[in-house]
Amino acid sequence: MTRDTCPAASARPLRRDAERNRRRILDSARQVFGERGLEATLDDIAHHAGLGVGTVYRRFPSKEHLVEAMFAERLDEIGKLAEQALKQVDPWAGLVQFMWQTAEMHTADRGLRQIMLSKEFGHGQVEQARLRLATPITEVFERAQRAGKLRPDVRATDLPMVQQMVGGVAEYTHEVQPELWRRYLSLLLDGLRAQPGAPTDLTQEPLDEDALEEVMCSWRWNRR
Protein backbone atom coordinates (compact mmCIF):
# COMPACT_ATOMS: atom_id res chain seq x y z
CA MET A 1 0.00 0.00 0.00
CA THR A 2 2.84 2.37 0.85
CA ARG A 3 4.55 1.65 -2.47
CA ASP A 4 1.28 2.37 -4.30
CA THR A 5 0.62 5.72 -2.61
CA CYS A 6 4.08 7.27 -2.22
CA PRO A 7 4.86 7.88 -5.91
CA ALA A 8 1.55 9.66 -6.48
CA ALA A 9 2.00 11.77 -3.37
CA SER A 10 5.52 12.84 -4.41
CA ALA A 11 4.37 13.67 -7.97
CA ARG A 12 1.68 16.13 -6.92
CA PRO A 13 4.06 18.91 -5.79
CA LEU A 14 5.96 18.58 -9.07
CA ARG A 15 2.75 19.08 -11.04
CA ARG A 16 1.89 22.09 -8.93
CA ASP A 17 5.36 23.53 -9.48
CA ALA A 18 5.07 23.03 -13.22
CA GLU A 19 1.68 24.75 -13.35
CA ARG A 20 2.93 27.57 -11.13
CA ASN A 21 5.88 28.14 -13.47
CA ARG A 22 3.61 28.02 -16.51
CA ARG A 23 1.34 30.67 -14.99
CA ARG A 24 4.35 32.76 -14.04
CA ILE A 25 5.64 32.61 -17.62
CA LEU A 26 2.24 33.54 -19.08
CA ASP A 27 1.85 36.47 -16.69
CA SER A 28 5.33 37.73 -17.54
CA ALA A 29 4.69 37.27 -21.26
CA ARG A 30 1.50 39.30 -21.00
CA GLN A 31 3.40 42.18 -19.42
CA VAL A 32 6.50 42.00 -21.62
CA PHE A 33 4.60 41.57 -24.90
CA GLY A 34 2.22 44.30 -23.77
CA GLU A 35 5.08 46.75 -23.27
CA ARG A 36 7.51 45.74 -26.03
CA GLY A 37 5.35 43.99 -28.59
CA LEU A 38 6.01 40.67 -30.28
CA GLU A 39 9.66 41.56 -30.86
CA ALA A 40 10.34 40.40 -27.28
CA THR A 41 12.11 37.04 -27.01
CA LEU A 42 11.69 34.02 -24.78
CA ASP A 43 14.91 35.09 -23.07
CA ASP A 44 13.21 38.42 -22.24
CA ILE A 45 10.22 36.56 -20.80
CA ALA A 46 12.44 34.26 -18.73
CA HIS A 47 14.38 37.21 -17.31
CA HIS A 48 11.18 39.05 -16.38
CA ALA A 49 9.74 35.91 -14.77
CA GLY A 50 12.94 35.30 -12.79
CA LEU A 51 13.25 31.82 -14.29
CA GLY A 52 15.95 30.05 -16.22
CA VAL A 53 15.44 30.12 -19.96
CA GLY A 54 15.47 26.31 -19.95
CA THR A 55 12.36 26.31 -17.76
CA VAL A 56 10.58 28.53 -20.28
CA TYR A 57 11.59 26.32 -23.21
CA ARG A 58 10.34 23.21 -21.39
CA ARG A 59 6.89 24.77 -21.07
CA PHE A 60 6.92 26.55 -24.47
CA PRO A 61 9.33 25.15 -27.09
CA SER A 62 9.14 28.33 -29.21
CA LYS A 63 7.80 31.87 -29.09
CA GLU A 64 5.02 30.72 -31.42
CA HIS A 65 3.78 28.31 -28.73
CA LEU A 66 3.80 31.05 -26.10
CA VAL A 67 2.00 33.51 -28.39
CA GLU A 68 -0.62 30.86 -29.11
CA ALA A 69 -1.22 30.12 -25.44
CA MET A 70 -1.49 33.74 -24.34
CA PHE A 71 -3.12 35.62 -27.20
CA ALA A 72 -5.81 33.04 -27.95
CA GLU A 73 -6.99 33.73 -24.40
CA ARG A 74 -6.83 37.50 -25.01
CA LEU A 75 -8.86 37.24 -28.21
CA ASP A 76 -11.49 35.18 -26.42
CA GLU A 77 -11.76 38.06 -23.93
CA ILE A 78 -12.63 40.35 -26.86
CA GLY A 79 -15.27 37.84 -27.96
CA LYS A 80 -16.86 38.02 -24.50
CA LEU A 81 -16.92 41.82 -24.75
CA ALA A 82 -18.79 41.54 -28.05
CA GLU A 83 -21.31 39.17 -26.48
CA GLN A 84 -21.83 41.64 -23.62
CA ALA A 85 -22.38 44.44 -26.15
CA LEU A 86 -25.10 42.38 -27.84
CA LYS A 87 -26.99 42.23 -24.53
CA GLN A 88 -27.34 46.01 -24.45
CA VAL A 89 -30.92 47.07 -25.20
CA ASP A 90 -29.68 50.03 -27.28
CA PRO A 91 -27.57 48.70 -30.20
CA TRP A 92 -25.63 51.97 -30.48
CA ALA A 93 -24.80 51.90 -26.76
CA GLY A 94 -23.63 48.32 -27.22
CA LEU A 95 -21.35 49.29 -30.10
CA VAL A 96 -19.92 52.27 -28.20
CA GLN A 97 -19.34 50.11 -25.12
CA PHE A 98 -17.52 47.52 -27.23
CA MET A 99 -15.38 50.12 -28.98
CA TRP A 100 -14.28 51.69 -25.70
CA GLN A 101 -13.54 48.39 -24.00
CA THR A 102 -11.50 47.01 -26.88
CA ALA A 103 -9.66 50.33 -27.28
CA GLU A 104 -8.66 50.19 -23.63
CA MET A 105 -7.28 46.70 -24.19
CA HIS A 106 -5.38 47.66 -27.33
CA THR A 107 -3.87 50.88 -26.05
CA ALA A 108 -2.55 49.04 -22.99
CA ASP A 109 -1.18 46.04 -24.90
CA ARG A 110 1.21 46.55 -27.79
CA GLY A 111 1.45 42.82 -28.47
CA LEU A 112 -2.33 42.51 -28.75
CA ARG A 113 -2.42 45.30 -31.35
CA GLN A 114 0.21 43.48 -33.37
CA ILE A 115 -1.45 40.07 -33.18
CA MET A 116 -4.75 41.60 -34.32
CA LEU A 117 -3.13 43.18 -37.38
CA SER A 118 -0.62 40.52 -38.42
CA LYS A 119 -0.54 36.81 -39.15
CA GLU A 120 3.19 36.49 -38.57
CA PHE A 121 2.34 34.65 -35.35
CA GLY A 122 -0.63 32.55 -34.47
CA HIS A 123 -1.73 29.98 -37.03
CA GLY A 124 -3.47 27.55 -34.65
CA GLN A 125 -5.30 28.59 -31.51
CA VAL A 126 -4.96 32.27 -32.36
CA GLU A 127 -6.41 31.80 -35.84
CA GLN A 128 -9.31 29.80 -34.40
CA ALA A 129 -9.91 32.58 -31.87
CA ARG A 130 -9.94 35.14 -34.70
CA LEU A 131 -12.56 33.10 -36.52
CA ARG A 132 -14.69 32.86 -33.37
CA LEU A 133 -14.51 36.65 -33.05
CA ALA A 134 -15.85 37.34 -36.51
CA THR A 135 -19.50 36.42 -35.89
CA PRO A 136 -20.21 38.36 -32.65
CA ILE A 137 -18.24 41.43 -33.76
CA THR A 138 -20.04 41.54 -37.10
CA GLU A 139 -23.37 41.27 -35.29
CA VAL A 140 -22.45 44.20 -33.00
CA PHE A 141 -21.93 46.38 -36.09
CA GLU A 142 -24.88 45.11 -38.14
CA ARG A 143 -27.26 45.35 -35.20
CA ALA A 144 -26.42 49.05 -34.81
CA GLN A 145 -26.97 49.51 -38.56
CA ARG A 146 -30.36 47.78 -38.51
CA ALA A 147 -31.36 50.19 -35.75
CA GLY A 148 -30.39 53.12 -37.98
CA LYS A 149 -27.67 54.26 -35.58
CA LEU A 150 -24.48 53.28 -37.44
CA ARG A 151 -23.52 54.53 -40.90
CA PRO A 152 -24.59 51.93 -43.47
CA ASP A 153 -21.22 51.97 -45.24
CA VAL A 154 -19.26 50.88 -42.14
CA ARG A 155 -18.14 47.26 -41.88
CA ALA A 156 -16.80 45.16 -39.01
CA THR A 157 -13.56 44.89 -40.99
CA ASP A 158 -13.07 48.61 -40.32
CA LEU A 159 -12.50 47.79 -36.64
CA PRO A 160 -8.81 46.76 -36.89
CA MET A 161 -8.04 49.99 -38.73
CA VAL A 162 -9.84 52.07 -36.11
CA GLN A 163 -7.91 50.20 -33.42
CA GLN A 164 -4.68 50.87 -35.29
CA MET A 165 -5.44 54.59 -35.48
CA VAL A 166 -6.29 54.84 -31.80
CA GLY A 167 -3.34 52.64 -30.85
CA GLY A 168 -1.05 54.83 -32.96
CA VAL A 169 -2.15 57.92 -31.04
CA ALA A 170 -1.57 56.12 -27.73
CA GLU A 171 1.90 55.02 -28.78
CA TYR A 172 2.86 58.41 -30.22
CA THR A 173 1.74 60.45 -27.19
CA HIS A 174 2.42 57.89 -24.45
CA GLU A 175 5.19 59.86 -22.73
CA VAL A 176 3.43 63.23 -22.84
CA GLN A 177 -0.33 62.63 -22.55
CA PRO A 178 -1.04 58.89 -22.32
CA GLU A 179 -4.85 59.25 -22.26
CA LEU A 180 -5.06 61.48 -25.34
CA TRP A 181 -6.31 58.57 -27.46
CA ARG A 182 -9.67 58.95 -25.69
CA ARG A 183 -10.18 62.32 -27.38
CA TYR A 184 -9.74 60.82 -30.83
CA LEU A 185 -11.87 57.74 -30.23
CA SER A 186 -14.71 60.10 -29.20
CA LEU A 187 -14.27 62.00 -32.46
CA LEU A 188 -14.21 58.76 -34.45
CA LEU A 189 -17.38 57.48 -32.79
CA ASP A 190 -19.19 60.73 -33.62
CA GLY A 191 -18.16 60.20 -37.23
CA LEU A 192 -19.62 56.67 -37.24
CA ARG A 193 -23.14 57.84 -36.43
CA ALA A 194 -25.74 57.40 -39.16
CA GLN A 195 -27.35 60.72 -38.19
CA PRO A 196 -25.59 63.73 -36.68
CA GLY A 197 -26.26 64.20 -33.02
CA ALA A 198 -24.99 66.33 -30.19
CA PRO A 199 -21.19 66.08 -30.27
CA THR A 200 -19.61 63.94 -27.58
CA ASP A 201 -17.93 65.83 -24.76
CA LEU A 202 -14.18 65.49 -25.19
CA THR A 203 -12.66 64.57 -21.84
CA GLN A 204 -9.08 65.10 -23.00
CA GLU A 205 -7.68 68.47 -24.02
CA PRO A 206 -5.73 68.63 -27.28
CA LEU A 207 -1.97 68.94 -27.20
CA ASP A 208 -0.79 72.51 -27.06
CA GLU A 209 2.13 73.61 -29.25
CA ASP A 210 4.73 72.89 -26.56
CA ALA A 211 3.37 69.40 -25.87
CA LEU A 212 3.21 68.61 -29.59
CA GLU A 213 6.81 69.74 -29.95
CA GLU A 214 7.80 67.49 -27.04
CA VAL A 215 6.02 64.51 -28.59
CA MET A 216 7.70 65.07 -31.94
CA CYS A 217 11.13 65.43 -30.32
CA SER A 218 10.79 62.35 -28.12
CA TRP A 219 9.34 60.00 -30.75
CA ARG A 220 11.62 57.23 -31.97
CA TRP A 221 10.75 54.48 -34.41
CA ASN A 222 10.10 51.08 -32.80
CA ARG A 223 9.72 52.69 -29.41
CA ARG A 224 6.64 52.68 -27.26
Coordinates of C-alpha atoms in Angstrom, one line a residue:
M1 CA 0.0 0.0 0.0
T2 CA 2.8 2.4 0.8
R3 CA 4.6 1.6 -2.5
D4 CA 1.3 2.4 -4.3
T5 CA 0.6 5.7 -2.6
C6 CA 4.1 7.3 -2.2
P7 CA 4.9 7.9 -5.9
A8 CA 1.5 9.7 -6.5
A9 CA 2.0 11.8 -3.4
S10 CA 5.5 12.8 -4.4
A11 CA 4.4 13.7 -8.0
R12 CA 1.7 16.1 -6.9
P13 CA 4.1 18.9 -5.8
L14 CA 6.0 18.6 -9.1
R15 CA 2.8 19.1 -11.0
R16 CA 1.9 22.1 -8.9
D17 CA 5.4 23.5 -9.5
A18 CA 5.1 23.0 -13.2
E19 CA 1.7 24.7 -13.4
R20 CA 2.9 27.6 -11.1
N21 CA 5.9 28.1 -13.5
R22 CA 3.6 28.0 -16.5
R23 CA 1.3 30.7 -15.0
R24 CA 4.4 32.8 -14.0
I25 CA 5.6 32.6 -17.6
L26 CA 2.2 33.5 -19.1
D27 CA 1.8 36.5 -16.7
S28 CA 5.3 37.7 -17.5
A29 CA 4.7 37.3 -21.3
R30 CA 1.5 39.3 -21.0
Q31 CA 3.4 42.2 -19.4
V32 CA 6.5 42.0 -21.6
F33 CA 4.6 41.6 -24.9
G34 CA 2.2 44.3 -23.8
E35 CA 5.1 46.8 -23.3
R36 CA 7.5 45.7 -26.0
G37 CA 5.3 44.0 -28.6
L38 CA 6.0 40.7 -30.3
E39 CA 9.7 41.6 -30.9
A40 CA 10.3 40.4 -27.3
T41 CA 12.1 37.0 -27.0
L42 CA 11.7 34.0 -24.8
D43 CA 14.9 35.1 -23.1
D44 CA 13.2 38.4 -22.2
I45 CA 10.2 36.6 -20.8
A46 CA 12.4 34.3 -18.7
H47 CA 14.4 37.2 -17.3
H48 CA 11.2 39.0 -16.4
A49 CA 9.7 35.9 -14.8
G50 CA 12.9 35.3 -12.8
L51 CA 13.3 31.8 -14.3
G52 CA 15.9 30.1 -16.2
V53 CA 15.4 30.1 -20.0
G54 CA 15.5 26.3 -19.9
T55 CA 12.4 26.3 -17.8
V56 CA 10.6 28.5 -20.3
Y57 CA 11.6 26.3 -23.2
R58 CA 10.3 23.2 -21.4
R59 CA 6.9 24.8 -21.1
F60 CA 6.9 26.6 -24.5
P61 CA 9.3 25.1 -27.1
S62 CA 9.1 28.3 -29.2
K63 CA 7.8 31.9 -29.1
E64 CA 5.0 30.7 -31.4
H65 CA 3.8 28.3 -28.7
L66 CA 3.8 31.1 -26.1
V67 CA 2.0 33.5 -28.4
E68 CA -0.6 30.9 -29.1
A69 CA -1.2 30.1 -25.4
M70 CA -1.5 33.7 -24.3
F71 CA -3.1 35.6 -27.2
A72 CA -5.8 33.0 -27.9
E73 CA -7.0 33.7 -24.4
R74 CA -6.8 37.5 -25.0
L75 CA -8.9 37.2 -28.2
D76 CA -11.5 35.2 -26.4
E77 CA -11.8 38.1 -23.9
I78 CA -12.6 40.3 -26.9
G79 CA -15.3 37.8 -28.0
K80 CA -16.9 38.0 -24.5
L81 CA -16.9 41.8 -24.7
A82 CA -18.8 41.5 -28.1
E83 CA -21.3 39.2 -26.5
Q84 CA -21.8 41.6 -23.6
A85 CA -22.4 44.4 -26.1
L86 CA -25.1 42.4 -27.8
K87 CA -27.0 42.2 -24.5
Q88 CA -27.3 46.0 -24.4
V89 CA -30.9 47.1 -25.2
D90 CA -29.7 50.0 -27.3
P91 CA -27.6 48.7 -30.2
W92 CA -25.6 52.0 -30.5
A93 CA -24.8 51.9 -26.8
G94 CA -23.6 48.3 -27.2
L95 CA -21.3 49.3 -30.1
V96 CA -19.9 52.3 -28.2
Q97 CA -19.3 50.1 -25.1
F98 CA -17.5 47.5 -27.2
M99 CA -15.4 50.1 -29.0
W100 CA -14.3 51.7 -25.7
Q101 CA -13.5 48.4 -24.0
T102 CA -11.5 47.0 -26.9
A103 CA -9.7 50.3 -27.3
E104 CA -8.7 50.2 -23.6
M105 CA -7.3 46.7 -24.2
H106 CA -5.4 47.7 -27.3
T107 CA -3.9 50.9 -26.1
A108 CA -2.5 49.0 -23.0
D109 CA -1.2 46.0 -24.9
R110 CA 1.2 46.5 -27.8
G111 CA 1.5 42.8 -28.5
L112 CA -2.3 42.5 -28.8
R113 CA -2.4 45.3 -31.3
Q114 CA 0.2 43.5 -33.4
I115 CA -1.5 40.1 -33.2
M116 CA -4.7 41.6 -34.3
L117 CA -3.1 43.2 -37.4
S118 CA -0.6 40.5 -38.4
K119 CA -0.5 36.8 -39.1
E120 CA 3.2 36.5 -38.6
F121 CA 2.3 34.6 -35.4
G122 CA -0.6 32.5 -34.5
H123 CA -1.7 30.0 -37.0
G124 CA -3.5 27.5 -34.7
Q125 CA -5.3 28.6 -31.5
V126 CA -5.0 32.3 -32.4
E127 CA -6.4 31.8 -35.8
Q128 CA -9.3 29.8 -34.4
A129 CA -9.9 32.6 -31.9
R130 CA -9.9 35.1 -34.7
L131 CA -12.6 33.1 -36.5
R132 CA -14.7 32.9 -33.4
L133 CA -14.5 36.7 -33.0
A134 CA -15.8 37.3 -36.5
T135 CA -19.5 36.4 -35.9
P136 CA -20.2 38.4 -32.6
I137 CA -18.2 41.4 -33.8
T138 CA -20.0 41.5 -37.1
E139 CA -23.4 41.3 -35.3
V140 CA -22.4 44.2 -33.0
F141 CA -21.9 46.4 -36.1
E142 CA -24.9 45.1 -38.1
R143 CA -27.3 45.3 -35.2
A144 CA -26.4 49.0 -34.8
Q145 CA -27.0 49.5 -38.6
R146 CA -30.4 47.8 -38.5
A147 CA -31.4 50.2 -35.7
G148 CA -30.4 53.1 -38.0
K149 CA -27.7 54.3 -35.6
L150 CA -24.5 53.3 -37.4
R151 CA -23.5 54.5 -40.9
P152 CA -24.6 51.9 -43.5
D153 CA -21.2 52.0 -45.2
V154 CA -19.3 50.9 -42.1
R155 CA -18.1 47.3 -41.9
A156 CA -16.8 45.2 -39.0
T157 CA -13.6 44.9 -41.0
D158 CA -13.1 48.6 -40.3
L159 CA -12.5 47.8 -36.6
P160 CA -8.8 46.8 -36.9
M161 CA -8.0 50.0 -38.7
V162 CA -9.8 52.1 -36.1
Q163 CA -7.9 50.2 -33.4
Q164 CA -4.7 50.9 -35.3
M165 CA -5.4 54.6 -35.5
V166 CA -6.3 54.8 -31.8
G167 CA -3.3 52.6 -30.9
G168 CA -1.0 54.8 -33.0
V169 CA -2.1 57.9 -31.0
A170 CA -1.6 56.1 -27.7
E171 CA 1.9 55.0 -28.8
Y172 CA 2.9 58.4 -30.2
T173 CA 1.7 60.4 -27.2
H174 CA 2.4 57.9 -24.4
E175 CA 5.2 59.9 -22.7
V176 CA 3.4 63.2 -22.8
Q177 CA -0.3 62.6 -22.6
P178 CA -1.0 58.9 -22.3
E179 CA -4.8 59.2 -22.3
L180 CA -5.1 61.5 -25.3
W181 CA -6.3 58.6 -27.5
R182 CA -9.7 58.9 -25.7
R183 CA -10.2 62.3 -27.4
Y184 CA -9.7 60.8 -30.8
L185 CA -11.9 57.7 -30.2
S186 CA -14.7 60.1 -29.2
L187 CA -14.3 62.0 -32.5
L188 CA -14.2 58.8 -34.4
L189 CA -17.4 57.5 -32.8
D190 CA -19.2 60.7 -33.6
G191 CA -18.2 60.2 -37.2
L192 CA -19.6 56.7 -37.2
R193 CA -23.1 57.8 -36.4
A194 CA -25.7 57.4 -39.2
Q195 CA -27.4 60.7 -38.2
P196 CA -25.6 63.7 -36.7
G197 CA -26.3 64.2 -33.0
A198 CA -25.0 66.3 -30.2
P199 CA -21.2 66.1 -30.3
T200 CA -19.6 63.9 -27.6
D201 CA -17.9 65.8 -24.8
L202 CA -14.2 65.5 -25.2
T203 CA -12.7 64.6 -21.8
Q204 CA -9.1 65.1 -23.0
E205 CA -7.7 68.5 -24.0
P206 CA -5.7 68.6 -27.3
L207 CA -2.0 68.9 -27.2
D208 CA -0.8 72.5 -27.1
E209 CA 2.1 73.6 -29.3
D210 CA 4.7 72.9 -26.6
A211 CA 3.4 69.4 -25.9
L212 CA 3.2 68.6 -29.6
E213 CA 6.8 69.7 -29.9
E214 CA 7.8 67.5 -27.0
V215 CA 6.0 64.5 -28.6
M216 CA 7.7 65.1 -31.9
C217 CA 11.1 65.4 -30.3
S218 CA 10.8 62.4 -28.1
W219 CA 9.3 60.0 -30.7
R220 CA 11.6 57.2 -32.0
W221 CA 10.8 54.5 -34.4
N222 CA 10.1 51.1 -32.8
R223 CA 9.7 52.7 -29.4
R224 CA 6.6 52.7 -27.3

